[in-house]
Tab-separated table of C-alpha atoms and ligand atoms in Angstrom:
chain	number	residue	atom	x	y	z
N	1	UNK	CA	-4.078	-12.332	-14.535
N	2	UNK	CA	-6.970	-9.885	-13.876
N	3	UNK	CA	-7.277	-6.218	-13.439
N	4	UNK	CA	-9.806	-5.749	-10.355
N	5	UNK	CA	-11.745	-3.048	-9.237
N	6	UNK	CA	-10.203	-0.735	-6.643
N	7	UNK	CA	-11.632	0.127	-3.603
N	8	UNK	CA	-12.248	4.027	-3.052
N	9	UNK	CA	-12.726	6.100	-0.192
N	10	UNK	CA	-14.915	6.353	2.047
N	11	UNK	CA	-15.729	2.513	0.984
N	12	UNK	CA	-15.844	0.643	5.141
N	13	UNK	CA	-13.856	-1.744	3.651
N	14	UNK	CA	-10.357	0.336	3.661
N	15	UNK	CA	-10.356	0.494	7.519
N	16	UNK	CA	-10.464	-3.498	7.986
N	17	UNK	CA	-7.384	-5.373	9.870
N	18	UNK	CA	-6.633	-8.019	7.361
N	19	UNK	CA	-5.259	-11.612	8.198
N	20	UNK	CA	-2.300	-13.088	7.959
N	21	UNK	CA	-1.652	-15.677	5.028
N	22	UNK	CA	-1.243	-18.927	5.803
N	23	UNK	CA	0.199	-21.343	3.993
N	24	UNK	CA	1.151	-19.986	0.004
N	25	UNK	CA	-1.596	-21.387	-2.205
N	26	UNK	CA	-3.006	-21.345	-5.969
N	27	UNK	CA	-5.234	-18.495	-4.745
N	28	UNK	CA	-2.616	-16.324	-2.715
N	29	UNK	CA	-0.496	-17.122	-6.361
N	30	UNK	CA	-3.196	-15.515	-8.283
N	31	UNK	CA	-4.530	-12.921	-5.881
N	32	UNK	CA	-0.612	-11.393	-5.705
N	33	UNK	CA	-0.914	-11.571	-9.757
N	34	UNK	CA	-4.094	-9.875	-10.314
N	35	UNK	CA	-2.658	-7.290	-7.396
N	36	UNK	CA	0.302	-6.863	-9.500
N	37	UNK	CA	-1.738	-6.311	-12.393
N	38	UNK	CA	-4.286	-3.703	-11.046
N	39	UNK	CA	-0.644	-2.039	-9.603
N	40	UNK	CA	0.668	-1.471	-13.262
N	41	UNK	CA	-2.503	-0.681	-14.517
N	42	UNK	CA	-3.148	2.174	-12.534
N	43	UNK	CA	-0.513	2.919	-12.445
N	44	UNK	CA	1.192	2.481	-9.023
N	45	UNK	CA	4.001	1.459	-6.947
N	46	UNK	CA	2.178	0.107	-4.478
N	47	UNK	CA	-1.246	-2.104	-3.775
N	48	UNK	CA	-2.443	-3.545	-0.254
N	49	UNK	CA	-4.881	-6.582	-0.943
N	50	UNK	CA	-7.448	-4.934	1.086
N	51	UNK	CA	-7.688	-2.174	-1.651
N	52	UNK	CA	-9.429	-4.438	-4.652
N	53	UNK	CA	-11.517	-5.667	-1.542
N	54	UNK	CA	-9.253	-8.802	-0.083
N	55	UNK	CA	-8.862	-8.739	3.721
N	56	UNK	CA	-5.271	-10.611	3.300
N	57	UNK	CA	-2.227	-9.447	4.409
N	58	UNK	CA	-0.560	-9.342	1.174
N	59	UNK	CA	1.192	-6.523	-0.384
N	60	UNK	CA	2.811	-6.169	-3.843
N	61	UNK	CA	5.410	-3.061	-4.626
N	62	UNK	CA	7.377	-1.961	-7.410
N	63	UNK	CA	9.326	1.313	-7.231
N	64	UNK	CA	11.328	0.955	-10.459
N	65	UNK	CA	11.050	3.984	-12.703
N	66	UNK	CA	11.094	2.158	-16.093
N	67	UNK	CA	8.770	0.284	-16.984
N	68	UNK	CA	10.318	-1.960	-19.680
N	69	UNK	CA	13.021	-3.067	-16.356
N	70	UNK	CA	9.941	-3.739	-13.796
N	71	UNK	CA	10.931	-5.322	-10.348
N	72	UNK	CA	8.117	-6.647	-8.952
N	73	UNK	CA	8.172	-7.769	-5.266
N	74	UNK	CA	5.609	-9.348	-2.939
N	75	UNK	CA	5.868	-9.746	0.921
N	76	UNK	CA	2.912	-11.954	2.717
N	77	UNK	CA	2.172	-10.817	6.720
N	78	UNK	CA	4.799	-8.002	6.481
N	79	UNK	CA	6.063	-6.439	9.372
N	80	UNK	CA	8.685	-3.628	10.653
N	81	UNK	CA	11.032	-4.560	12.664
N	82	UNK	CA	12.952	-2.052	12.832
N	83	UNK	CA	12.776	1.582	11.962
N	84	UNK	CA	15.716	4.451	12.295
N	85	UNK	CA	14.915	7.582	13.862
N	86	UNK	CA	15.914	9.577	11.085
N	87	UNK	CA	12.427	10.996	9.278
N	88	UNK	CA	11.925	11.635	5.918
N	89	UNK	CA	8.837	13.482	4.006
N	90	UNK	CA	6.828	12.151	0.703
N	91	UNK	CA	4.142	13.759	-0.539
N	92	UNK	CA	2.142	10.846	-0.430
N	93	UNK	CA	-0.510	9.880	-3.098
N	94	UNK	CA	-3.053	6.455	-2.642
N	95	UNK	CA	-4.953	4.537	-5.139
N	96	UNK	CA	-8.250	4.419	-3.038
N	97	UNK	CA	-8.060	8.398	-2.456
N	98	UNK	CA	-7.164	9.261	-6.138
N	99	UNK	CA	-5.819	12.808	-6.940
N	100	UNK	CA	-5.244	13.793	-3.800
N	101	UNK	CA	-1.960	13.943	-2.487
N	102	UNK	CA	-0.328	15.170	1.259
N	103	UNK	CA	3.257	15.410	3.382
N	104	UNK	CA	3.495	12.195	5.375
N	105	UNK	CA	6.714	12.156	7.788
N	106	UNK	CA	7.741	8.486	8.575
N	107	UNK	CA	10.816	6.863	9.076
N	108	UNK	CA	13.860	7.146	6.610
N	109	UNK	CA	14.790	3.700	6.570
N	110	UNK	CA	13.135	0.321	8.122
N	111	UNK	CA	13.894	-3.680	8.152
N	112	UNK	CA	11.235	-5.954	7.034
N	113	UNK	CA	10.353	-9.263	7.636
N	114	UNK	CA	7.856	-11.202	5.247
N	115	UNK	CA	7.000	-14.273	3.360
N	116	UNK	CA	7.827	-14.493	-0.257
N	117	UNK	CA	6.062	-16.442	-2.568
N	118	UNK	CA	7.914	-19.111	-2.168
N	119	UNK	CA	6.892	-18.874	1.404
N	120	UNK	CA	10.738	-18.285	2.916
N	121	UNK	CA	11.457	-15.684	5.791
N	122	UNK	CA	12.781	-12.865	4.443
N	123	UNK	CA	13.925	-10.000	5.638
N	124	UNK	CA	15.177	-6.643	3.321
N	125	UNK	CA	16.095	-2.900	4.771
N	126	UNK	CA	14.486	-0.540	2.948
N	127	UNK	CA	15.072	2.980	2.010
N	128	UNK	CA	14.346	6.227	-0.046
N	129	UNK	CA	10.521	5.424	-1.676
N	130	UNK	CA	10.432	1.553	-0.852
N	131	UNK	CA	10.784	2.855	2.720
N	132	UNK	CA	7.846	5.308	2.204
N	133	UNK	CA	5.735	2.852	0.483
N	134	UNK	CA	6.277	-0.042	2.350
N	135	UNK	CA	5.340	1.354	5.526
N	136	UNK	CA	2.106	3.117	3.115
N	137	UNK	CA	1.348	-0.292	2.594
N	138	UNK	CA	1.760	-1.724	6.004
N	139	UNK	CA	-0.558	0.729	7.571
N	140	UNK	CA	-3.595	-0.334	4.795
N	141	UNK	CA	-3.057	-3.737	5.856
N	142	UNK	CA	-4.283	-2.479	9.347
N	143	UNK	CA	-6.930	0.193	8.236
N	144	UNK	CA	-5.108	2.941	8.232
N	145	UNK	CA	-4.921	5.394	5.338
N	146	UNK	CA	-1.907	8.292	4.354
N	147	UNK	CA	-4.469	11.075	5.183
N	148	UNK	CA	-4.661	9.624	9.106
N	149	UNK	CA	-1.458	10.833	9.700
N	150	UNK	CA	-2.275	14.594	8.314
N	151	UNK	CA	-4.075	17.493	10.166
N	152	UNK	CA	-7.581	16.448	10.936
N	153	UNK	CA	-8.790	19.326	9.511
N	154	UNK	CA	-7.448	18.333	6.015
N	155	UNK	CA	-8.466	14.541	6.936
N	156	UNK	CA	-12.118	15.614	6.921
N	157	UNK	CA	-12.122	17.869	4.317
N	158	UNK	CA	-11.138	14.894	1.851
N	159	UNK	CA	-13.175	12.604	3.628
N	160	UNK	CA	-15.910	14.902	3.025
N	161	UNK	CA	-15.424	15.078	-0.653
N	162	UNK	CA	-15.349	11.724	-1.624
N	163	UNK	CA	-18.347	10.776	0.477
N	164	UNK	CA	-19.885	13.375	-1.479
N	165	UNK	CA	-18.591	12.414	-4.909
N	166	UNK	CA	-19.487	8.736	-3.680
N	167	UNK	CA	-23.463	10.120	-2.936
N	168	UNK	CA	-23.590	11.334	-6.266
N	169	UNK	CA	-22.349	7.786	-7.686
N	170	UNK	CA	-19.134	9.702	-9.253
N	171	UNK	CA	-17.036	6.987	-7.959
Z	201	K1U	O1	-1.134	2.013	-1.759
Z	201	K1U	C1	-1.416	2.749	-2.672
Z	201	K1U	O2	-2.452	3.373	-2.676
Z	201	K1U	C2	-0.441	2.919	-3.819
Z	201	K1U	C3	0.364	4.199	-3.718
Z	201	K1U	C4	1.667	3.887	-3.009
Z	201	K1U	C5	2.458	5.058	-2.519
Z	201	K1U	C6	2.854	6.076	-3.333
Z	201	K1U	C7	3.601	7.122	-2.855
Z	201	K1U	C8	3.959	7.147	-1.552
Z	201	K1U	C9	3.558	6.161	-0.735
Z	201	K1U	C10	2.808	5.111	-1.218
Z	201	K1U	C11	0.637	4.702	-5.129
Z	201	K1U	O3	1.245	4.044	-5.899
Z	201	K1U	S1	0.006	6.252	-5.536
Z	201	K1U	C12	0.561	6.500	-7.221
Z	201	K1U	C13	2.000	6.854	-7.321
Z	201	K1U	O4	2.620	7.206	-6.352
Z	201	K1U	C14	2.699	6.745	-8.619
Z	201	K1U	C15	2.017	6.459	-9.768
Z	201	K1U	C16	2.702	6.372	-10.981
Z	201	K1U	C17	4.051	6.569	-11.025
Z	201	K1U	C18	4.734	6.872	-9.890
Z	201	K1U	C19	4.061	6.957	-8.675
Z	202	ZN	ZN1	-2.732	3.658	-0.442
């Protein structure tokens, strides 16, 4: 398993659509490894391929608190199938925006349908901060980041920041 370098804003590559997984190979195996690696390194509870630069629609979570009990979990082409009106608000953090942090509202609680890596149809409801992530994770899988869905005003202030930090080669 390998650690891999994460993608950071404003990098062109976070606002690709990724594609579907096909069939569950050696290198779908090892890319939802290293992602689960690079997760725990970071450390996070979440990683969308897309974010150490692979356009696949592969997403690997773990919400668990303790570390020496982890429960990893990896969905191929997820997708929401349902979602309860009910909203809930996280202050939302991302590995390819680091330290910055922001009050998404999504739905409390949503059904998923995925692949596993056994390549079954699955599907799990989520709630509480699997909800919150999952649906985090969804949206990189389709190029869209936590800071979309805040004020545009603070959108382009962060923007503007890293694009700066990124001009000076801090990132
Ligand atoms: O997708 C990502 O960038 C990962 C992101 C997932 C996420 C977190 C919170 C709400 C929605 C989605 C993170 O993991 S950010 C880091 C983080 O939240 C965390 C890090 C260490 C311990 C606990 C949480
Ligand atoms: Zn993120």
């Amino acid at each position: 398993m390998t650690i891999r370098p994460l993608v950071i804003l404003p990098d062109a590559r976070l606002r690709l659509a990724s594609e579907p997984v096909g069939p569950v190979t050696d290198e779908i195996r090892t890319l939802a490894a290293d992602m689960l690696e690079t997760m725990y390194d970071a450390p996070g509870v979440g990683l969308a391929a897309i974010q150490i630069g692979v356009p696949r629609r592969v997403v690997t979570i773990d919400t668990s608190k303790d570390e020496n009990d982890r429960h990893p979990q990896v969905f191929l082409n997820p997708e929401i199938v349902w979602a309860s009106e009910e909203k809930r608000i996280y202050d939302e953090g991302c590995l390819s925006i680091p330290e910055f942090y922001g009050e998404v509202e999504r739905p409390d609680r949503v059904r998923v349908r995925f692949r596993d890596l056994q390549g079954e149809e699955r599907e799990i409801e989520a709630d509480g901060l699997l909800a919150t992530c999952i649906q985090h994770e969804i949206d990189h899988l389709d190029g869209v980041l936590f800071i979309d869905h805040l004020s545009k005003l603070k959108r382009d202030r962060v923007v503007k920041k890293f694009a700066k930090a990124a001009k000076r080669g801090d990132v």
